[in-house]
Coordinates of C-alpha atoms in Angstrom, one line a residue:
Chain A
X1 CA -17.4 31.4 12.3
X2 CA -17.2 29.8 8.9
X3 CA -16.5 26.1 8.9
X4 CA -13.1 26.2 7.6
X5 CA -10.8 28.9 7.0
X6 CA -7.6 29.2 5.7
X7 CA -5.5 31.8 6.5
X8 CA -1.9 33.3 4.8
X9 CA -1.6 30.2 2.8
X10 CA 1.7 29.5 1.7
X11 CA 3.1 25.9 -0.1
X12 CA 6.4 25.1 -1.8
X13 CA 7.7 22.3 -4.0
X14 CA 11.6 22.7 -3.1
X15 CA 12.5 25.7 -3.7
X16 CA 9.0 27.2 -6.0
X17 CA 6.1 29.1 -4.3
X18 CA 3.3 26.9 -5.6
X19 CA 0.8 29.0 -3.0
X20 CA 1.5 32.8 -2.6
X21 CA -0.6 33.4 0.6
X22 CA -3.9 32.6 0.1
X23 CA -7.2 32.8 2.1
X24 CA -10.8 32.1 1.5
X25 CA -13.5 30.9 3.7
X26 CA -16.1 28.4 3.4
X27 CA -19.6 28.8 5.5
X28 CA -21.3 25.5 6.2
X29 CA -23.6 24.5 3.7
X30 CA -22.2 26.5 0.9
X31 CA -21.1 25.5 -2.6
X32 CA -17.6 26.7 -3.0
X33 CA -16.1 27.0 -6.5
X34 CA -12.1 27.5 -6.8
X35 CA -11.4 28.1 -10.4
X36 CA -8.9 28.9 -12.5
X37 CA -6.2 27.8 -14.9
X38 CA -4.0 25.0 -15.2
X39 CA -0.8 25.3 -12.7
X40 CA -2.9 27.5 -11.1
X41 CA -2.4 26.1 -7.8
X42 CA -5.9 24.7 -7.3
X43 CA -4.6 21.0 -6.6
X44 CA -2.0 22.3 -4.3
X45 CA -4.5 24.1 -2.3
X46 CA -7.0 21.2 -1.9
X47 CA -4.0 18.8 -1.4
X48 CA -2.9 21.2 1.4
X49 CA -6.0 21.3 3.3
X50 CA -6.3 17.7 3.8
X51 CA -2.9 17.0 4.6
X52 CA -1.9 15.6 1.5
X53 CA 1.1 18.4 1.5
X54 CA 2.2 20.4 4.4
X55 CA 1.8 24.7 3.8
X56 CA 5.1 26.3 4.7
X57 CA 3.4 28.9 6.8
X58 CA -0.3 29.7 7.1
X59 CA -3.4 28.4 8.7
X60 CA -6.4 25.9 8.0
X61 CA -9.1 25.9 10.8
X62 CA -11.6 23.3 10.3
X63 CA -14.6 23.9 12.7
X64 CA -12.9 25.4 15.1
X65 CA -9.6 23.6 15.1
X66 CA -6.1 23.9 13.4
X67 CA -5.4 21.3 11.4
X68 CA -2.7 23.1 9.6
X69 CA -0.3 20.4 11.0
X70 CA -2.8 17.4 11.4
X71 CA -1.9 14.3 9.6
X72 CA -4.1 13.9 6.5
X73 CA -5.5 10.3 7.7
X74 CA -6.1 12.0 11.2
X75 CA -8.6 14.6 9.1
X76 CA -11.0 12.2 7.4
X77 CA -12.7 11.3 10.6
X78 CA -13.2 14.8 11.5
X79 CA -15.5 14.8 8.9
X80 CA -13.5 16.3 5.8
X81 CA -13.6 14.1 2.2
X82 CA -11.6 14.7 -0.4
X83 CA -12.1 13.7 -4.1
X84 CA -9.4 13.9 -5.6
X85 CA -8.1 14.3 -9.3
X86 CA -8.0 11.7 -11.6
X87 CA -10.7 9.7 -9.3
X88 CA -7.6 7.3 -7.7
X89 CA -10.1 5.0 -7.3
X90 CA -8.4 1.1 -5.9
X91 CA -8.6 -0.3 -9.2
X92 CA -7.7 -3.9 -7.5
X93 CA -10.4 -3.9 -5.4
X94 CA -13.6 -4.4 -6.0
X95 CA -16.7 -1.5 -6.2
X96 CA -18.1 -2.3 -3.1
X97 CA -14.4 -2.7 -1.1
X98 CA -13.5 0.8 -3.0
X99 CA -16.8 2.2 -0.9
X100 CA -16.0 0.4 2.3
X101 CA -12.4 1.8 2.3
X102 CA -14.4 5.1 2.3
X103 CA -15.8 4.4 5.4
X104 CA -12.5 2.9 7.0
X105 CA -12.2 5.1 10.1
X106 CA -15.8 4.4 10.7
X107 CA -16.7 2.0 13.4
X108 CA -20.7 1.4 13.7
X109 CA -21.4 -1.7 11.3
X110 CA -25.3 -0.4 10.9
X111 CA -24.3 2.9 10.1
X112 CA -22.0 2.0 7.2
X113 CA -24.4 0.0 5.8
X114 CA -27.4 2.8 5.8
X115 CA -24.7 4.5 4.5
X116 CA -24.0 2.6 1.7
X117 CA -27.4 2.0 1.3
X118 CA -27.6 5.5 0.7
X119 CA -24.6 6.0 -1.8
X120 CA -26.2 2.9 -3.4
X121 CA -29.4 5.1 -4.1
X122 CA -27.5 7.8 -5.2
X123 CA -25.5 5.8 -7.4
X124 CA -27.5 2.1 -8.7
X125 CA -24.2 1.5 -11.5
X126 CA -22.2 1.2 -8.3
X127 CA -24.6 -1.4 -7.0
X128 CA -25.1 -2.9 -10.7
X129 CA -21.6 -3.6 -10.4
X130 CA -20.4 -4.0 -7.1
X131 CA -18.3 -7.1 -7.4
X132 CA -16.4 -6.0 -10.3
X133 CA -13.1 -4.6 -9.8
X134 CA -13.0 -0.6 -9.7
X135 CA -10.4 -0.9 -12.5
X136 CA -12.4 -2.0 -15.2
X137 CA -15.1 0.6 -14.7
X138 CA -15.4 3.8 -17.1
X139 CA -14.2 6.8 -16.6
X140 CA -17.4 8.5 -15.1
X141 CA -18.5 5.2 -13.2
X142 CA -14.9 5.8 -11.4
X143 CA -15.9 8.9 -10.9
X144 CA -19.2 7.9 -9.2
X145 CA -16.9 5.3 -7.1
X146 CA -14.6 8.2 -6.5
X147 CA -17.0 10.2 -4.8
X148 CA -19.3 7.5 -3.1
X149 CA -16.3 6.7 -1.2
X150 CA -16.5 10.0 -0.1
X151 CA -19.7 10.0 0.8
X152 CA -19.2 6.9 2.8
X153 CA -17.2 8.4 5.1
X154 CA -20.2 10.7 6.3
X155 CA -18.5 14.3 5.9
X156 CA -19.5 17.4 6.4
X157 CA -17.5 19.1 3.7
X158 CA -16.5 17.2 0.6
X159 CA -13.5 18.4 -1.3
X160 CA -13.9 17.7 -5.3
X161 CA -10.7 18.2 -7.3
X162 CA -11.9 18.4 -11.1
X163 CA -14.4 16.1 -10.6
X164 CA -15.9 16.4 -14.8
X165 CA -12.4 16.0 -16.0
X166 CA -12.1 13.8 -19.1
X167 CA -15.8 12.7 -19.3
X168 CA -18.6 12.9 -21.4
X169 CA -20.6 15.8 -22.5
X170 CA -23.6 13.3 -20.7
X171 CA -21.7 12.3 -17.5
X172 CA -20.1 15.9 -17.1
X173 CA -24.0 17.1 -16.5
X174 CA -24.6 14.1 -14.4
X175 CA -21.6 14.8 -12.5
X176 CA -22.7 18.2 -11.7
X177 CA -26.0 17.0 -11.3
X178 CA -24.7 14.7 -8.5
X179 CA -23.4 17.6 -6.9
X180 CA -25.7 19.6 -6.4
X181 CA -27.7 17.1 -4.5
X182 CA -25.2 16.5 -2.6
X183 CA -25.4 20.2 -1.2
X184 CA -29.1 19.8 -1.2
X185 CA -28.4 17.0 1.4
X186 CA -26.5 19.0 3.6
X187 CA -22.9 18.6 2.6
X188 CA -20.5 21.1 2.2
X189 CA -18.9 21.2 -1.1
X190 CA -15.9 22.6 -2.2
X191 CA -15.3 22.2 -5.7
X192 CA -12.0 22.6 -7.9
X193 CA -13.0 23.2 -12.1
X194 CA -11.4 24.0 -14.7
X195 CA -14.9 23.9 -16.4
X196 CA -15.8 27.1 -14.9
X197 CA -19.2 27.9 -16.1
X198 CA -20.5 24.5 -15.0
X199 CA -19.0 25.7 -11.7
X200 CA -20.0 29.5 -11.4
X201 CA -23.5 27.5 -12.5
X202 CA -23.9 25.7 -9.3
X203 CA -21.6 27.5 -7.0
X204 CA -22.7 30.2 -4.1
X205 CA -19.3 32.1 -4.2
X206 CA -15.9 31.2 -5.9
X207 CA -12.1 32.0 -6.2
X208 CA -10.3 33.0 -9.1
X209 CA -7.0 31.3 -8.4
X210 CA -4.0 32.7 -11.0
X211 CA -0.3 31.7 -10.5
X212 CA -0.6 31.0 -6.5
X213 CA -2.6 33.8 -5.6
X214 CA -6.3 34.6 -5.3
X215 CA -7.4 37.6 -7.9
X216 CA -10.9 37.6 -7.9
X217 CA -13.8 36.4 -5.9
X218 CA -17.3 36.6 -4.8
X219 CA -20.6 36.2 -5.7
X220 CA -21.1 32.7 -8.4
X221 CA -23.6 35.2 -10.3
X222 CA -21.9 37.7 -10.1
X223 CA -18.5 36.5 -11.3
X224 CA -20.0 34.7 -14.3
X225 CA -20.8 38.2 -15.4
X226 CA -17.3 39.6 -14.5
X227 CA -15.5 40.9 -17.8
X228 CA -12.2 39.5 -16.7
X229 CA -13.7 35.9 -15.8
X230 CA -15.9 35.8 -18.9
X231 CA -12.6 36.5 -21.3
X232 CA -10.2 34.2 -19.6
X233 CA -12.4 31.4 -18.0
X234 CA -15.6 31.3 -20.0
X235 CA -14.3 31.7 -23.3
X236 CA -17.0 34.5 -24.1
Chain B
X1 CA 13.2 -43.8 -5.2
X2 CA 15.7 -40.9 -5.2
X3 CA 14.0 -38.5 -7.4
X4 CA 11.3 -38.6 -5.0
X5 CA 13.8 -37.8 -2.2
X6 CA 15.5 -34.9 -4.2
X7 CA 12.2 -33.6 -5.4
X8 CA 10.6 -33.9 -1.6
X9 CA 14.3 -31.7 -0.1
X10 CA 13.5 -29.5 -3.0
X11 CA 10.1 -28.8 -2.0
X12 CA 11.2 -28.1 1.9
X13 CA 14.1 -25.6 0.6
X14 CA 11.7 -23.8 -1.8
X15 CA 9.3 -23.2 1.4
X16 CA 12.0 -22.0 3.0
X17 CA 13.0 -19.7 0.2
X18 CA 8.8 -19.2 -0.1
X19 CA 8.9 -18.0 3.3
X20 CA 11.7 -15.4 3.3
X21 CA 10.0 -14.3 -0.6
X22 CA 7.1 -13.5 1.0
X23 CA 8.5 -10.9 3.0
X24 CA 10.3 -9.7 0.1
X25 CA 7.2 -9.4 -1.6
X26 CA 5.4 -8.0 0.6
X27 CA 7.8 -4.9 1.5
X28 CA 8.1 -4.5 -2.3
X29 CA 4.4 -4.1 -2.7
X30 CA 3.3 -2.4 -0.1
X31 CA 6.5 0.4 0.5
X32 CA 7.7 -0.3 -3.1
X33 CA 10.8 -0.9 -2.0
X34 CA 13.2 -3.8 -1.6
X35 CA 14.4 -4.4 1.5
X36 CA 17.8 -6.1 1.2
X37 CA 18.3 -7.1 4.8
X38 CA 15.8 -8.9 5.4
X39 CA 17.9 -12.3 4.5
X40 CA 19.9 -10.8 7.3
X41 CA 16.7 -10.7 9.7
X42 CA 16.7 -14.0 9.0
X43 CA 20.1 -14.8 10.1
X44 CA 19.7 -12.9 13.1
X45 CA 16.1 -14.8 14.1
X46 CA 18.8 -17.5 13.6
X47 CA 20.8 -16.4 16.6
X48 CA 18.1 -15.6 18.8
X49 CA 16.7 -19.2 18.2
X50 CA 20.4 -20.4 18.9
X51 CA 21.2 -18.4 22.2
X52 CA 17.9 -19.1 23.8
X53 CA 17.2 -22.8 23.4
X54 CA 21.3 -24.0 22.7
X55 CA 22.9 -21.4 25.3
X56 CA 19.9 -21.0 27.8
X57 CA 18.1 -24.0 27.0
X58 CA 14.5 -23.2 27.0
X59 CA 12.0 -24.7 25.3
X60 CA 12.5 -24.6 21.3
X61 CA 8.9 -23.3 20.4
X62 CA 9.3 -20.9 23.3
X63 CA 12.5 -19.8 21.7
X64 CA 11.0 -19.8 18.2
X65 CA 8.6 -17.5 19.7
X66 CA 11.1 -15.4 21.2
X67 CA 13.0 -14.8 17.9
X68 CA 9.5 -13.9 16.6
X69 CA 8.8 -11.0 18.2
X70 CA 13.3 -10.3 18.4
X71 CA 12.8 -10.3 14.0
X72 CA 9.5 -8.3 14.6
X73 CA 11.2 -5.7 16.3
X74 CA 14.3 -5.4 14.6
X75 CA 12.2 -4.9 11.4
X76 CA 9.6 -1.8 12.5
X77 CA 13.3 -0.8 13.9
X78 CA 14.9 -1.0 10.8
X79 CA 11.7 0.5 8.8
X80 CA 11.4 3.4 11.1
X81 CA 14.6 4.7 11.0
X82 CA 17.0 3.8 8.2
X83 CA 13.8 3.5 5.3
X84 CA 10.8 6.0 6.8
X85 CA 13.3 9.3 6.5
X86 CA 13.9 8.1 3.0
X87 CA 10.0 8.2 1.6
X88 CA 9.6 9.8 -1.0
X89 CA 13.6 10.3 -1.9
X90 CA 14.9 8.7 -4.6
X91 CA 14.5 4.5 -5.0
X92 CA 17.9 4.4 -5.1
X93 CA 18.9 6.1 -2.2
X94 CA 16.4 3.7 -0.2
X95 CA 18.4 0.7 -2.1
X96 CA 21.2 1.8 -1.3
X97 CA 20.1 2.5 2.1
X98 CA 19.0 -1.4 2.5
X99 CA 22.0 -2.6 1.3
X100 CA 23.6 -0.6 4.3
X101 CA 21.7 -2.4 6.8
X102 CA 22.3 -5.8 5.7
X103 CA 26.0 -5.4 5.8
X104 CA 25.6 -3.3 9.3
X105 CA 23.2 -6.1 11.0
X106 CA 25.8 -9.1 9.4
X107 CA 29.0 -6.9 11.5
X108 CA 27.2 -6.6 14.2
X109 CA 26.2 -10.6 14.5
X110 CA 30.5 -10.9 13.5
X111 CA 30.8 -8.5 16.4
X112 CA 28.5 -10.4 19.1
X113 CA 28.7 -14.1 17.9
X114 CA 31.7 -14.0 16.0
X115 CA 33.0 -15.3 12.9
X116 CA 33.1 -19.6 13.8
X117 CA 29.9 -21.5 13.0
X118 CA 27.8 -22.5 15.6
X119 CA 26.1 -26.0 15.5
X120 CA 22.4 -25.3 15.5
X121 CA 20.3 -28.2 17.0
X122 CA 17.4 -28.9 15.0
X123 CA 14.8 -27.6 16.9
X124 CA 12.0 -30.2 15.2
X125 CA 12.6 -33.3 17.2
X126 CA 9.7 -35.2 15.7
X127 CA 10.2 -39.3 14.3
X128 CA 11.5 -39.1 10.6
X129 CA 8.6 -40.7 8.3
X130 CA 10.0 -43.9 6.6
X131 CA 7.9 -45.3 3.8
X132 CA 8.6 -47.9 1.6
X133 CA 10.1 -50.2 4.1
X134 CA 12.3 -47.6 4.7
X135 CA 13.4 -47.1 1.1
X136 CA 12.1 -43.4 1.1
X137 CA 12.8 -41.7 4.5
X138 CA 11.4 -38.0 4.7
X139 CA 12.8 -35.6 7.9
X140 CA 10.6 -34.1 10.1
X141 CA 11.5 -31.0 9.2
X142 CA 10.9 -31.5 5.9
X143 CA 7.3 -32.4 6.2
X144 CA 7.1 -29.5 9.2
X145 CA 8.3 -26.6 6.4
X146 CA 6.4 -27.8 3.7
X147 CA 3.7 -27.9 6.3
X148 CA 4.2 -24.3 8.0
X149 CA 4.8 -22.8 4.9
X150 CA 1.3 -23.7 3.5
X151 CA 0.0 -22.5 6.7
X152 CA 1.6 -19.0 6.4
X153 CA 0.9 -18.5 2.9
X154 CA -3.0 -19.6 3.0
X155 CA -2.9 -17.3 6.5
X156 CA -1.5 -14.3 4.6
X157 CA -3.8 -14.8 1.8
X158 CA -7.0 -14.8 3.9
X159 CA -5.5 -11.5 5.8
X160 CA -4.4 -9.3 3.0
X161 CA -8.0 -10.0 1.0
X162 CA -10.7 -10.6 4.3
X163 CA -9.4 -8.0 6.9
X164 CA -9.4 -4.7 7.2
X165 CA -6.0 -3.7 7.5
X166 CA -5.3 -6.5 5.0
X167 CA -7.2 -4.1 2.7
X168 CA -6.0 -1.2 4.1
X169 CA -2.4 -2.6 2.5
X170 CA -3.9 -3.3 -0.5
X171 CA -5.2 0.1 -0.8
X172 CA -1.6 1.2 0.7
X173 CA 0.1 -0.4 -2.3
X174 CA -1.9 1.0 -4.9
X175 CA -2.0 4.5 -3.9
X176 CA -0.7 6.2 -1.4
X177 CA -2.3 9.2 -1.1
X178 CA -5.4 8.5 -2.1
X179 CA -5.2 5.5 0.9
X180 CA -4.3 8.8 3.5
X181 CA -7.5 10.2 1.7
X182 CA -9.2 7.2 3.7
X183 CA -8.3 8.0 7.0
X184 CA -5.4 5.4 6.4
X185 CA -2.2 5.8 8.5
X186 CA 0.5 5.1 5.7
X187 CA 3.5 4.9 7.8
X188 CA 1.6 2.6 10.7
X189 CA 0.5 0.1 8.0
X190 CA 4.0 -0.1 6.1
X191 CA 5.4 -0.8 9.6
X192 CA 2.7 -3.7 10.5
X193 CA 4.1 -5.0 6.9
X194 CA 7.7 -4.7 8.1
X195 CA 6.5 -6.4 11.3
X196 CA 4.8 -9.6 9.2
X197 CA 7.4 -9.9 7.0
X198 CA 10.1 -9.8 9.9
X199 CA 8.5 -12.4 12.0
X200 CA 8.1 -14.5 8.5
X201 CA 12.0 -14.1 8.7
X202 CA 12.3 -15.7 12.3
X203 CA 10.1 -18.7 11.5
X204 CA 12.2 -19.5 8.3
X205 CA 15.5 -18.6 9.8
X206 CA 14.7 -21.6 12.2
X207 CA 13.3 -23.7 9.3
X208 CA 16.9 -22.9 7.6
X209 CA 18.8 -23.7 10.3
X210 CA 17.2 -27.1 11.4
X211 CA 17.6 -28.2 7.7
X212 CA 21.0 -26.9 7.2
X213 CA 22.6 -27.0 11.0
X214 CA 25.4 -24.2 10.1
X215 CA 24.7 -20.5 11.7
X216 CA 27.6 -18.0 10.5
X217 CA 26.5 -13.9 10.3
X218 CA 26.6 -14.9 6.5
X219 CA 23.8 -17.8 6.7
X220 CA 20.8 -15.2 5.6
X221 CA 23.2 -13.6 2.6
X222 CA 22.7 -16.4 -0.2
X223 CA 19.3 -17.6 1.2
X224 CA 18.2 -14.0 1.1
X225 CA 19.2 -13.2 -2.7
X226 CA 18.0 -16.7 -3.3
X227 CA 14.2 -16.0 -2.1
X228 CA 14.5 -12.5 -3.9
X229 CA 15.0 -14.1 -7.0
X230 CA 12.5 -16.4 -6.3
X231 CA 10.0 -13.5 -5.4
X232 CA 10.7 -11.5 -8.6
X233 CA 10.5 -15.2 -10.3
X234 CA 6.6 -15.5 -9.0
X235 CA 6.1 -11.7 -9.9
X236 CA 7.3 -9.3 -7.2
X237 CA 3.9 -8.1 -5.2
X238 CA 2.7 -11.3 -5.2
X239 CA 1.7 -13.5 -2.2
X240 CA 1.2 -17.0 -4.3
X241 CA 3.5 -15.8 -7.0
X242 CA 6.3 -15.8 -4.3
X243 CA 5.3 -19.2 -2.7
X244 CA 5.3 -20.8 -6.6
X245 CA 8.6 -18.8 -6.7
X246 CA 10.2 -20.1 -3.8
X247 CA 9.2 -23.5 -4.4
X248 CA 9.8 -23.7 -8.2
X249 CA 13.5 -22.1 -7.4
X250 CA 14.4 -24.8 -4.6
X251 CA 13.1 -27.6 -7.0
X252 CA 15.3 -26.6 -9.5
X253 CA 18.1 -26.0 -7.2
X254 CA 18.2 -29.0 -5.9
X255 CA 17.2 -31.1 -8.9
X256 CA 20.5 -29.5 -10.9
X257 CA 22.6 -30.2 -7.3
X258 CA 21.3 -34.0 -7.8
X259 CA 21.3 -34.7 -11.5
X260 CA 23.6 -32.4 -13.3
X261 CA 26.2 -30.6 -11.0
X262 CA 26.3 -28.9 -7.3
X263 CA 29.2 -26.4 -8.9
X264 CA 26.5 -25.4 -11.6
X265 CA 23.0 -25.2 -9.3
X266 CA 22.8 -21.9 -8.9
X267 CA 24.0 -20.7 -12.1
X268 CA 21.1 -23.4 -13.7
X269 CA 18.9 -21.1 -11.2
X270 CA 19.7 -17.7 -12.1
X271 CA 20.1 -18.6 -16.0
X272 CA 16.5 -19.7 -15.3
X273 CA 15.2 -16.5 -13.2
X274 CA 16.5 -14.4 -16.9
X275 CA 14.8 -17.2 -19.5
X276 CA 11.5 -16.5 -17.1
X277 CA 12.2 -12.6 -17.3
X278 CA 12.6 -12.5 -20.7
X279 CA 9.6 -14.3 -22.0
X280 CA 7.8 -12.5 -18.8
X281 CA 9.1 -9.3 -17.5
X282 CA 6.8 -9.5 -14.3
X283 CA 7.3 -13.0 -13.3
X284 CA 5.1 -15.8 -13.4
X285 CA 1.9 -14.2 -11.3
X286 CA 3.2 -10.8 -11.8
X287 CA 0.6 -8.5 -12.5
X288 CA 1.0 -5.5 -15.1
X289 CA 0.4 -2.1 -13.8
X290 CA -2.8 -1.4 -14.6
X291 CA -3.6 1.9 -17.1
X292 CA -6.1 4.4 -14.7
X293 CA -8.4 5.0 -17.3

């Protein structure tokens, strides 16, 4: 059984089909990439599966249960992150409050601090600057904070909505970077681009997601050498 | 000697005004929204206070605490289900919505207690301080607003920055839905705001009434535009910027009652709330929005 599952998706803003029925899988350790243009509905899905935005009709089965109509603060603690876009970091609290927020529904003191520990490793400019206030960071150090509050809530699928959006040529890589150690940890990762071959790159499958619906997907490898992917998404 | 006296009544009314402010303030920041009734909470922690230690005649403090948890419930009441429908619709609407409850909570205390004024016995029946060889005499009350108003504001400080679900507001008031990303329960920690800022109201509805003995369903009205004005004043969001507020606005007040003309007080005040927003649109503390990078 794959670790979460969405079935017959469907989501509406008032009266517009954002989400036409979709469905896709995700298998437990797997890189998942969802790609596709803007006003695709790629947000809307991720938004959807935590809770964010309620489907119209559909289902999302997260290891084993339905949490098509779970509150999205009732989710977290069943171990599902979620990145979102435009990093939302607190940006009047400090770093290290930002991380400990992450780890809010947590309750083991020695845990949380391995834990941050841990996303400390991972990420020393988070460290270097922990008493500064998350506002004053740089884009890609938000981005860092972003996901180590994640990370601090110890999931075992992490949700990334356009996670290299408005960096750096330099960060973008480390982002990625970042990533895929992430899955090398353990972590499931499923990962919304619009930077699609930096995606497809690290990805095990992906989702071509056009106008609400799903109209392509498979293989990371083998989409990046898809015709149809190459000339709309890769620019090639 | 009688500057001192005016400027020592101005103080105690400003911590009164500080008091009820901070409950404006701290709706505003944390739902975004601003809760017009809550000056009539206040009246209405009023009554409670009156029935229970005038009518049955138990202990003041116990009846203080009584009105405590009354105003507490009456605001998660209020929160849950004339403003939680209304998330997410239109700021208007909620305003509108707010101002609905204010006038419904001031008919029902018309309805119940009706429209005479009831004497309220000042429930702080501690020795006045005399000083000077009783040139200068301050009023218990006085010195036990001034007092409990410190306390509450240095209390609500320490909560909001030290404790978790002080954080958890923090993170509320910035964002939303990146706070539900948390784990965060939005609507529980809007309603433990409602609940702080309601029991705020019962401790200075009886500070209000043992200064100023007069309860009518009308006595949180003035007191409750007053301590908005002094909120928005300080910088709306605030927690010191609505205690400076309040105090700054019952200085003045009572300064302008004293020296140039009680008709003119509160048109001194307000003319001073617009010279302040117009030099500083976001009050005195106010913070700007921060720019997300």
């Amino acid at each position: 059984m794959a670790m979460l599952e969405v079935k017959d998706l469907h989501v509406h803003y008032g009266v517009i089909e954002a989400i036409k029925g979709i469905s896709f899988e995700v298998e437990q350790g797997e890189v998942i990439a969802l790609i596709g243009a803007n006003g695709a509905g790629k947000t809307t899905t991720l938004h959807t599966v935590t809770g964010l935005i309620k489907p119209t009709s559909g289902s999302i089965i997260f290891e084993g249960k339905d949490i098509t109509r779970t509150p999205g603060y009732k989710i977290v603690p069943m171990g599902m992150a979620h990145v979102p876009e435009g990093r939302r970091v607190f940006a009047q609290l400090s770093v290290y409050d930002n991380l400990m927020m992450g780890a809010y529904t947590r309750k083991d003191k020695n845990e949380i601090k391995e834990n941050l520990h841990m996303v400390y490793e991972r990420f020393p400019r988070l460290e270097e600057r922990k008493t500064q206030m998350a506002g004053t960071l740089s884009g890609g150090e938000q981005q860092m904070l972003a996901m180590g509050r994640a990370l601090m809530s110890q999931p075992s699928i992490i949700l990334m909505d356009e996670p290299s959006m408005g960096l750096s040529p330099i960060f973008v890589n480390e982002i990625f970077d970042i990533i895929k150690r992430v899955s090398q940890s353990g972590t499931t990762v499923l990962l919304v681009e619009q930077n699609a071959k930096k995606a497809l790159a690290i990805a095990d499958r992906a989702y071509v997601l056009e106008t609400g619906m799903i109209s392509l997907e498979g293989d990371a490898g083998e989409l990046m050498h898809n015709d149809a992917v190459k000339k709309a998404y890769l620019g090639e | 000697m009688s500057f001192v006296a005016h400027l020592i009544n101005g103080i105690s009314l400003g911590s009164v005004y500080a008091l009820i402010a901070l409950g404006y303030t701290m709706v505003y920041g944390i739902a975004k929204m601003l809760n017009f009734a809550h000056g009539d909470v206040i009246m209405i922690g009023g009554y409670v206070v009156f029935v229970t230690a005038s009518g049955l005649g138990i202990n003041p403090l116990a009846a203080i605490i009584v009105s405590m948890a009354a105003c507490t419930v009456l605001g998660v009441t209020i929160e849950r289900v004339a403003y939680r429908p209304l998330r997410g619709a239109s700021p208007l609407a909620v305003l509108i919505t707010a101002i609905g409850v204010s006038y419904l909570l001031q008919n029902v205390a018309l309805l119940v207690f009706g429209s005479d004024t009831k004497a309220f016995s000042n429930v702080v029946t501690l020795q006045n301080l005399e000083l000077f060889d009783g040139q200068l005499i301050i009023k218990s009350v006085t010195i036990v607003t001034v007092i409990v108003s410190i306390i509450i504001m240095v209390g609500l400080t320490f909560f909001v920055k030290k404790t978790k679900i002080g954080r958890a507001m923090t993170a509320v008031s910035e964002d939303q839905g990146a706070a539900q990303l948390m784990g965060i329960n939005v609507n529980g920690t809007i309603a433990v705001t409602f609940a702080i800022g309601s029991s705020l109201a019962a401790v200075a509805g009886v500070l209000l009434c043992s200064a100023y003995p007069s309860l009518t369903p009308y006595t949180g009205s003035m007191p409750g535009i007053k301590a908005f004005v002094a909120a928005v004043f300080g910088g709306i969001g605030s927690i010191p910027g609505a205690f400076i507020g309040g105090i700054l606005l019952g200085v003045i007040e009572n300064l302008s009652k004293a020296y140039i003309s009680s008709q003119l007080a509160d048109a001194i005040v307000f003319s001073i709330l617009i010279i302040v927003l117009l030099v500083k649109p976001t009050g005195l503390l106010g913070k700007k929005a921060l720019e997300k990078v």
